[in-house]
Amino acid sequence: MSAVASRTPLERLFAPTSVAVVGASSSADKAGHQAVLALASFGGDVFPVNPRGGEIAGRRAFPSLRALGRPVDLVLLAVPASACVEAVREAVDCGCGGGLILGGGFAESGPAGIALQAELHALCDQSGFRVLGPNTAGFVNKEVSLTASFLPAADRIPSGSVAVVAQSAGINLTVSFLLEKVGSGVSMAVGLGNAMNVDAADVLEFVATRPATKSIALHLEGVVEGRRLYETLRRVTRTKPVVVLTVGKSDVGEFAQSHTGNLIGSYALRTSALRQAGAVVVSSTEELVAAAALMSQHRLPPRLRAGIGIMTAQAGPGLLMLDQLRSHGVSVPSLAPRTLELIRAELPPTTYLQNPVDTGRPGPSFPRVLSLLADDPEISAVCAYALHEPAALRPEEVLPAVASRLTKPLLFGTAGPRAETNETIAELRRRGLYVAESPEQLARAALVLAEDAASQARLLRDDPRPALDADVHLPREHDEHSVKQLLEALGVPSPRRLVCSSHLEAREALARLTKPVVAKILAQEVGHKTELGGVQLDIADEQALARALAKLDAIPLTSERRYLIEEMAPPGLELILGGKRDASFGPTLMVGLGGILAEALRDTATRLAPVSLAEASDMLDELRAAALLAGFRNGPALDRRALAEAIVSLGNFLVRHPEVTELEINPLRVYPRGVLALDALLR
Amino acid sequence: MSAVASRTPLERLFAPTSVAVVGASSSADKAGHQAVLALASFGGDVFPVNPRGGEIAGRRAFPSLRALGRPVDLVLLAVPASACVEAVREAVDCGCGGGLILGGGFAESGPAGIALQAELHALCDQSGFRVLGPNTAGFVNKEVSLTASFLPAADRIPSGSVAVVAQSAGINLTVSFLLEKVGSGVSMAVGLGNAMNVDAADVLEFVATRPATKSIALHLEGVVEGRRLYETLRRVTRTKPVVVLTVGKSDVGEFAQSHTGNLIGSYALRTSALRQAGAVVVSSTEELVAAAALMSQHRLPPRLRAGIGIMTAQAGPGLLMLDQLRSHGVSVPSLAPRTLELIRAELPPTTYLQNPVDTGRPGPSFPRVLSLLADDPEISAVCAYALHEPAALRPEEVLPAVASRLTKPLLFGTAGPRAETNETIAELRRRGLYVAESPEQLARAALVLAEDAASQARLLRDDPRPALDADVHLPREHDEHSVKQLLEALGVPSPRRLVCSSHLEAREALARLTKPVVAKILAQEVGHKTELGGVQLDIADEQALARALAKLDAIPLTSERRYLIEEMAPPGLELILGGKRDASFGPTLMVGLGGILAEALRDTATRLAPVSLAEASDMLDELRAAALLAGFRNGPALDRRALAEAIVSLGNFLVRHPEVTELEINPLRVYPRGVLALDALLR
């Protein structure tokens, strides 16, 4: 049993040496029969379990797990939902490694199923037993030739080096089969289903350790433990590239919940957290497949702005690629004078010899020009596109040799009559070349490499994580003044102000402060001050103050009546800066254009806290309104540094104070020198 | 010769009965040889022309076009650029139908080439002779089995019902070969090259008349005569769906100009004009191919919001499709109670029976449920997705029969092991079904149908074009007051104001107007009033007026000094509304968020003028800031109608006054009732 003892529960579950099928059936149309059949190619031991014993699909069936007399690694449960708790209990008692529940009828199916899943979950938590599913089609592990699934086509999933981890069985298979179309395949393919106690983070952690897995394609619907997924991804993406497809751009909540019983959460938050953790986020299964297949072959070294070299035998496709890369902010840099000189010596002068390099009809110099382009110090990867024209270029004869000499990825794209190109493309892929079948596919591949290289560079840049602030105490009161004091302690200033309990004190404050001032009602119970007339602006003298106070006094209050007399801040760009604790992802930060526009235009950037100063600055760059910070219309540049520092402080504060649900500064006014918090709230 | 006389020059060029190749060569590596070879399958007469005569590729060569003794329809010029003018002159003299210049060395190649192209262009204009190219790979017309090209693979382009019209030869071939991958093919494939005197509009007009063409795939780089293309598209899209891919999202100008010698122009303007003309605009060759192939089979009746029904055998893919359609604003409507009732009777209750309909594993009821979904009155087209699972569903046996019974398009999507699905998909396509190979491809197909249906509905709604305004006279002066008078004549009000020549008149104006007022310097020579201190706000009394006038008097002027005293407009949402004459597209309209934000956020909508009231309203909906118009944060709704009327008026004015280059209202303030033009300029 020492072999068992040295392996983790997830290793036993996902890379078992023995499998039992509880609910194995001799009826050909039952899942319990399909599951046994699917194990035909598995090299380990297979034990059908059926109370009636007998023989199933040519294997001896056992009446129970106990009757096996040994703890199998993986127990595949093909029994009704109602029988699962008992079956898992037996597996636990027998010392089995892990379980897989194929069927539905749990949290995705209504109150009774939710209760059943809760019972099962509790049992697993108590015993430490790990169960994949329920409500999943299972998984495939090509390393051990294991198909743990009842889906008939699962055993025909092509073998390769991409690990597919999908919440949905349907996506799992769709993605796996699409990988075959691009000449790739899977090392593992895992359907998470309801992800009860084996979730995406667990599977990522597992597959990241497997040498057969070179890249990971992840599909997510809702994420229950977002923070854990984030932390796991930050580790995993260092060594294995991860590409993610996630749904929920639009409101699909009802259908999604019926599918896996999980809430879908915010798309913007989820995708920015995934990117922040170093994953490449895509928006279709095709993109997921193309990116994962690509990154199972190529990955660039960390670099914030990787440069892409484009070489094309036809100008039109080159133009499409250039346009696509530039419009996604990918650098297609000018080539060094020396590179241009060498390339010009190789090609006729009628073509466009910059980046892109338009070679015109490919000639014998094609491979040489490719090498020259790749050798340019600004170039991190080369895209070459050429229509199928065997009289001018035989890519299968030329490109593998060039690629093997280069130290940078060479991506190739082509199109031609199918009967002729299919074999060329297959041969190139067999020889390890990435081949795209359209100019945009080729450009997207370069985009993915550049995005991943930038993510990696950011992870390195931001690590070790920024130091947390010195301890700041939470105010007992959450009124505006107290929250502003808190912000000041965090290094975010507010206008000079005085708290007054009477009109007399307010007049004294007016005398002491620089005019004009603002008079506000100060009471935690008043949520929407402005709407209630609780904010009176532009007070320059005692008459105006008296009128303002009279208006404030008209607002009914149950608590003590106080006033905040505050210097009126000069005009500036108004932003909103908020920190919020998300149920799944924990502390999050948001910055956006302030005021009424913030809501209407939704021009915001989001991150999980904490963030570094550089990451905070990236958030600002992400805003469409970023141009306003840079000194718009010849105006002076605004103080990005102060703004970024405020973001960092807010994030560190949220991390340090788990009892805080929300801290929002709205508006935060930004000036050429410094920022001012004009209003703020704490929850 | 009567057959010649009754055919248009473009018919003779693109559907010739005879072809001459000038510059035909017996050297196998010359374009003039390839071109003769490519004519092997052409059913009409082929005449190689070479001064040395002899035999070329098995055909007798003639020393000149004149020596043929008959006017051929199409003259294919495979001679150097410098010899083209003379060759075209001979073709004109011989009464030939049209020409095709394959080679480059014209406007795309620098000053000498620009001059050469100009000479050629002038010759064509004088003679009425039409020439495709120069700098193009030619064209293919499957109707007459004609390959007029020197590209070796051009004769292997698959036959079908999509007309491909591409500025670039490389895109022409890429798109044609990608069509083969989705089981489709071309009726014609035309490379425009430099589009000297046969441009996209000409070819569109021609292919739209050909019964073999069911849909058109158009690729554009720059557009020289945008307005003509727009007007042509408005006609063509009524009968043949047109899908367009155009470059220039990012700055690719230099490379683009080197390619076809044309400037690229504004991407935003070009794409909105194309959409306005009823085309579907896509952003990759794959999307171009998928949409054109789809629309060669299916087109919805005109409908502003077509409803899509989704049916899926796996929830995950259904969720992706729903998300994609919803996030693109496509309606996936609730089903009628009667539809739901009927569907529920067919399926187990464990699945999600709304729209999407999640059937679970497909059973015998699959076709019946499909029909029920399609019969729902809200549904215009049905998308069905099912993984390859032949034991449960044989799509090739079930779907063609269902599709033939339905009056609405049925689009199918699937994925599975290639060896098994390739044949299924091919068979379905042979039987006329549209098949997508991923959930997103399927959703994109539905999106294309919905977008086209909406475009058609808008074209019908907006036709006949709105009546032009009664005549409005252009002011001689273009100062603010005169331009505002013009706007008032157009129905766009400004604040009450008085023009004053002295301080005394200004004081009288202050007395007569409602206070506070604004004092502005009034002089056409002052461009940026605000920056120069030429706008003084918030004047309530004579002292303030005196101070304001003193400031205005400090601005140096060469013309007569006048003041505009104007009632200060109440606060409101500020927009910018501009009309501009584009060199290619003629009169255009733009509306956007006003002030400094307009420039920073580029939240604008653009159309070609004139526009209808409904189209103007669509422009407002297109703004990200649209929510601000609808009564944001419980505020009253703003006067969209007045805003839309202002847009319409401005458009009509621009159309009626070709001498006006630009008329811009900035800001235009919008209120719950009415709008006010606060400043305006005319050029």
Short mmCIF file of C-alpha atoms in Angstrom, two decimals, chain A residues 29 34 109 151-153 156-157 168-171 173-174 177-178 180-183 219 221 245-252 254-256 258-259 264 267 283-286 312 314-320 322-328 350 352 354 356-358 361 385 387-391 415-420 422 429 437-441 444 531 573 593 595-597 599-601 603 624-628 632-633 666, chain B residues 29 34 109 151-153 156-157 168-171 173-174 177-178 180-183 219 221 245-252 254-256 258-259 264 267 283-286 312 314-320 322-328 350 352 354 356-358 361 385 387-391 415-420 422 429 437-441 444 531 573 593 595-597 599-601 603 624-628 632-633 666:
data_model
loop_
_atom_site.label_atom_id
_atom_site.label_comp_id
_atom_site.label_asym_id
_atom_site.label_seq_id
_atom_site.Cartn_x
_atom_site.Cartn_y
_atom_site.Cartn_z
CA ASP A 29 -28.08 1.73 -23.24
CA GLN A 34 -20.93 2.83 -21.50
CA SER A 109 -31.85 20.64 -10.44
CA LEU A 151 -20.03 9.80 -23.50
CA PRO A 152 -19.58 7.45 -26.42
CA ALA A 153 -17.17 9.70 -28.35
CA ARG A 156 -11.95 9.11 -29.69
CA ILE A 157 -10.63 12.38 -28.30
CA SER A 168 -19.31 21.84 -19.08
CA ALA A 169 -19.06 18.37 -20.58
CA GLY A 170 -20.34 19.70 -23.89
CA ILE A 171 -17.54 22.27 -24.04
CA LEU A 173 -15.79 17.57 -25.91
CA THR A 174 -16.27 20.45 -28.34
CA PHE A 177 -12.50 17.73 -30.98
CA LEU A 178 -11.68 21.20 -32.25
CA GLU A 180 -7.96 17.69 -33.54
CA LYS A 181 -8.92 20.07 -36.37
CA VAL A 182 -5.84 22.18 -35.73
CA GLY A 183 -3.59 19.16 -35.54
CA HIS A 219 -13.62 26.91 -19.58
CA GLU A 221 -19.09 29.45 -16.05
CA LEU A 245 -12.96 31.06 -22.05
CA THR A 246 -15.69 32.25 -19.71
CA VAL A 247 -19.33 33.13 -20.26
CA GLY A 248 -21.50 35.89 -18.87
CA LYS A 249 -20.81 38.96 -21.01
CA SER A 250 -24.56 39.28 -21.16
CA ASP A 251 -27.22 38.18 -18.72
CA VAL A 252 -27.34 34.39 -18.99
CA GLU A 254 -30.94 31.72 -15.25
CA PHE A 255 -29.79 29.21 -17.86
CA ALA A 256 -26.29 29.06 -16.36
CA SER A 258 -29.82 25.52 -14.30
CA HIS A 259 -26.69 24.04 -15.83
CA ILE A 264 -22.33 33.32 -12.71
CA TYR A 267 -17.86 38.92 -16.19
CA SER A 283 -14.00 34.76 -26.26
CA SER A 284 -14.79 31.63 -28.26
CA THR A 285 -14.04 27.92 -28.31
CA GLU A 286 -12.12 28.39 -31.60
CA THR A 312 3.86 38.08 -46.37
CA GLN A 314 0.71 38.95 -50.63
CA ALA A 315 0.12 42.49 -49.47
CA GLY A 316 -3.61 42.14 -48.74
CA PRO A 317 -3.29 39.46 -46.04
CA GLY A 318 -0.29 41.33 -44.59
CA LEU A 319 -2.42 44.43 -44.27
CA LEU A 320 -5.16 42.50 -42.45
CA LEU A 322 -0.98 44.43 -39.39
CA ASP A 323 -4.37 46.04 -38.81
CA GLN A 324 -5.50 43.34 -36.41
CA LEU A 325 -2.30 43.41 -34.36
CA ARG A 326 -2.12 47.21 -34.19
CA SER A 327 -5.78 47.60 -33.32
CA HIS A 328 -5.20 45.23 -30.38
CA THR A 350 8.96 46.80 -55.97
CA TYR A 352 7.17 46.99 -49.29
CA GLN A 354 9.46 47.46 -43.79
CA PRO A 356 5.45 43.93 -42.70
CA VAL A 357 7.97 42.66 -45.20
CA ASP A 358 6.06 42.09 -48.43
CA ARG A 361 5.94 36.07 -55.03
CA TYR A 385 1.85 34.21 -44.68
CA LEU A 387 -0.82 31.49 -50.41
CA HIS A 388 -0.33 27.92 -51.58
CA GLU A 389 1.91 28.25 -54.64
CA PRO A 390 4.08 25.14 -54.77
CA ALA A 391 5.88 26.32 -57.92
CA ALA A 415 -4.61 29.06 -47.89
CA GLY A 416 -5.09 27.12 -51.08
CA PRO A 417 -7.09 24.38 -52.78
CA ARG A 418 -7.95 21.92 -50.03
CA ALA A 419 -6.82 18.86 -51.85
CA GLU A 420 -3.34 20.37 -52.11
CA ASN A 422 -4.37 19.70 -46.45
CA ARG A 429 2.23 20.32 -38.17
CA GLU A 437 -5.41 28.74 -42.04
CA SER A 438 -6.20 32.43 -42.49
CA PRO A 439 -4.36 35.74 -42.04
CA GLU A 440 -6.39 36.60 -38.94
CA GLN A 441 -5.77 33.21 -37.32
CA ARG A 444 -4.36 36.09 -33.44
CA GLU A 531 -30.22 64.21 -3.57
CA LEU A 573 -11.16 65.60 -13.45
CA LEU A 593 -14.63 58.06 -14.77
CA GLY A 595 -20.06 61.21 -11.60
CA ILE A 596 -23.07 60.47 -13.71
CA LEU A 597 -20.85 59.46 -16.62
CA GLU A 599 -22.58 54.82 -14.61
CA ALA A 600 -23.63 55.70 -18.14
CA LEU A 601 -20.36 54.90 -19.90
CA ASP A 603 -15.50 53.23 -18.30
CA ARG A 624 -10.96 55.01 -22.31
CA ALA A 625 -10.66 58.28 -20.42
CA ALA A 626 -6.90 57.70 -20.02
CA ALA A 627 -6.23 60.52 -22.49
CA LEU A 628 -7.81 62.97 -20.05
CA PHE A 632 -5.78 66.78 -22.71
CA ARG A 633 -6.02 69.63 -25.23
CA ASN A 666 -16.68 59.31 -5.26
CA ASP B 29 7.78 31.20 -66.11
CA GLN B 34 0.44 31.36 -67.17
CA SER B 109 4.73 52.26 -57.01
CA LEU B 151 -1.98 32.99 -60.41
CA PRO B 152 -1.40 29.25 -60.77
CA ALA B 153 -3.99 28.19 -58.20
CA ARG B 156 -8.66 25.45 -58.66
CA ILE B 157 -10.96 27.91 -56.94
CA SER B 168 -6.38 42.52 -53.01
CA ALA B 169 -5.51 39.45 -55.07
CA GLY B 170 -4.17 37.74 -51.97
CA ILE B 171 -7.48 38.21 -50.17
CA LEU B 173 -7.68 33.82 -53.25
CA THR B 174 -7.63 33.42 -49.47
CA PHE B 177 -10.18 28.90 -50.79
CA LEU B 178 -11.67 29.40 -47.33
CA GLU B 180 -14.15 25.62 -50.01
CA LYS B 181 -13.43 24.74 -46.37
CA VAL B 182 -17.03 25.56 -45.41
CA GLY B 183 -18.44 23.60 -48.33
CA HIS B 219 -13.05 43.23 -49.38
CA GLU B 221 -8.98 48.81 -48.44
CA LEU B 245 -14.41 43.14 -44.68
CA THR B 246 -12.44 46.36 -44.61
CA VAL B 247 -9.11 47.29 -43.08
CA GLY B 248 -7.94 50.39 -41.28
CA LYS B 249 -9.08 50.02 -37.65
CA SER B 250 -5.57 51.02 -36.79
CA ASP B 251 -3.08 53.15 -38.67
CA VAL B 252 -1.94 51.03 -41.61
CA GLU B 254 1.66 53.66 -45.35
CA PHE B 255 1.58 49.96 -46.15
CA ALA B 256 -1.94 50.22 -47.59
CA SER B 258 2.06 51.02 -51.14
CA HIS B 259 -0.33 48.21 -51.97
CA ILE B 264 -7.34 54.38 -46.65
CA TYR B 267 -12.56 53.22 -40.76
CA SER B 283 -13.80 41.82 -39.15
CA SER B 284 -11.95 38.80 -40.53
CA THR B 285 -11.72 36.67 -43.65
CA GLU B 286 -13.20 33.73 -41.71
CA THR B 312 -28.91 22.45 -27.80
CA GLN B 314 -25.50 20.18 -24.30
CA ALA B 315 -26.03 23.09 -21.96
CA GLY B 316 -22.47 24.46 -22.12
CA PRO B 317 -22.48 25.25 -25.84
CA GLY B 318 -26.03 26.62 -25.54
CA LEU B 319 -24.83 29.00 -22.87
CA LEU B 320 -21.97 30.21 -25.09
CA LEU B 322 -26.89 32.64 -25.77
CA ASP B 323 -24.14 34.79 -24.29
CA GLN B 324 -22.71 35.68 -27.68
CA LEU B 325 -26.07 36.60 -29.21
CA ARG B 326 -27.24 38.62 -26.20
CA SER B 327 -23.96 40.47 -25.85
CA HIS B 328 -24.32 41.53 -29.50
CA THR B 350 -34.66 17.69 -16.04
CA TYR B 352 -33.95 23.72 -19.33
CA GLN B 354 -37.04 27.92 -22.30
CA PRO B 356 -32.45 28.03 -25.25
CA VAL B 357 -34.18 24.69 -25.26
CA ASP B 358 -31.76 22.23 -23.67
CA ARG B 361 -29.18 13.78 -24.95
CA TYR B 385 -26.21 22.37 -31.65
CA LEU B 387 -22.17 16.96 -30.35
CA HIS B 388 -21.56 14.07 -32.70
CA GLU B 389 -23.37 11.16 -31.07
CA PRO B 390 -24.62 8.91 -33.83
CA ALA B 391 -26.20 6.46 -31.39
CA ALA B 415 -18.28 18.78 -33.22
CA GLY B 416 -16.89 15.29 -32.97
CA PRO B 417 -14.03 13.01 -33.99
CA ARG B 418 -12.95 14.25 -37.41
CA ALA B 419 -12.98 10.90 -39.08
CA GLU B 420 -16.66 10.57 -38.21
CA ASN B 422 -16.29 15.12 -41.73
CA ARG B 429 -23.94 20.56 -46.71
CA GLU B 437 -18.24 23.61 -36.58
CA SER B 438 -18.38 25.32 -33.19
CA PRO B 439 -21.05 26.90 -30.98
CA GLU B 440 -19.76 30.40 -31.70
CA GLN B 441 -19.71 29.85 -35.46
CA ARG B 444 -22.34 34.15 -35.44
CA GLU B 531 -9.29 79.95 -25.18
CA LEU B 573 -26.42 67.39 -21.35
CA LEU B 593 -20.93 63.37 -26.29
CA GLY B 595 -17.00 68.98 -24.67
CA ILE B 596 -13.63 67.66 -23.72
CA LEU B 597 -15.08 64.15 -23.27
CA GLU B 599 -12.51 63.89 -27.97
CA ALA B 600 -11.20 61.72 -25.15
CA LEU B 601 -13.86 59.01 -25.28
CA ASP B 603 -18.30 58.19 -28.20
CA ARG B 624 -22.54 54.64 -25.18
CA ALA B 625 -23.95 57.76 -23.58
CA ALA B 626 -27.45 56.82 -24.81
CA ALA B 627 -28.49 56.05 -21.25
CA LEU B 628 -27.96 59.70 -20.36
CA PHE B 632 -30.54 58.92 -16.07
CA ARG B 633 -30.70 58.31 -12.30
CA ASN B 666 -20.62 72.36 -30.22
#
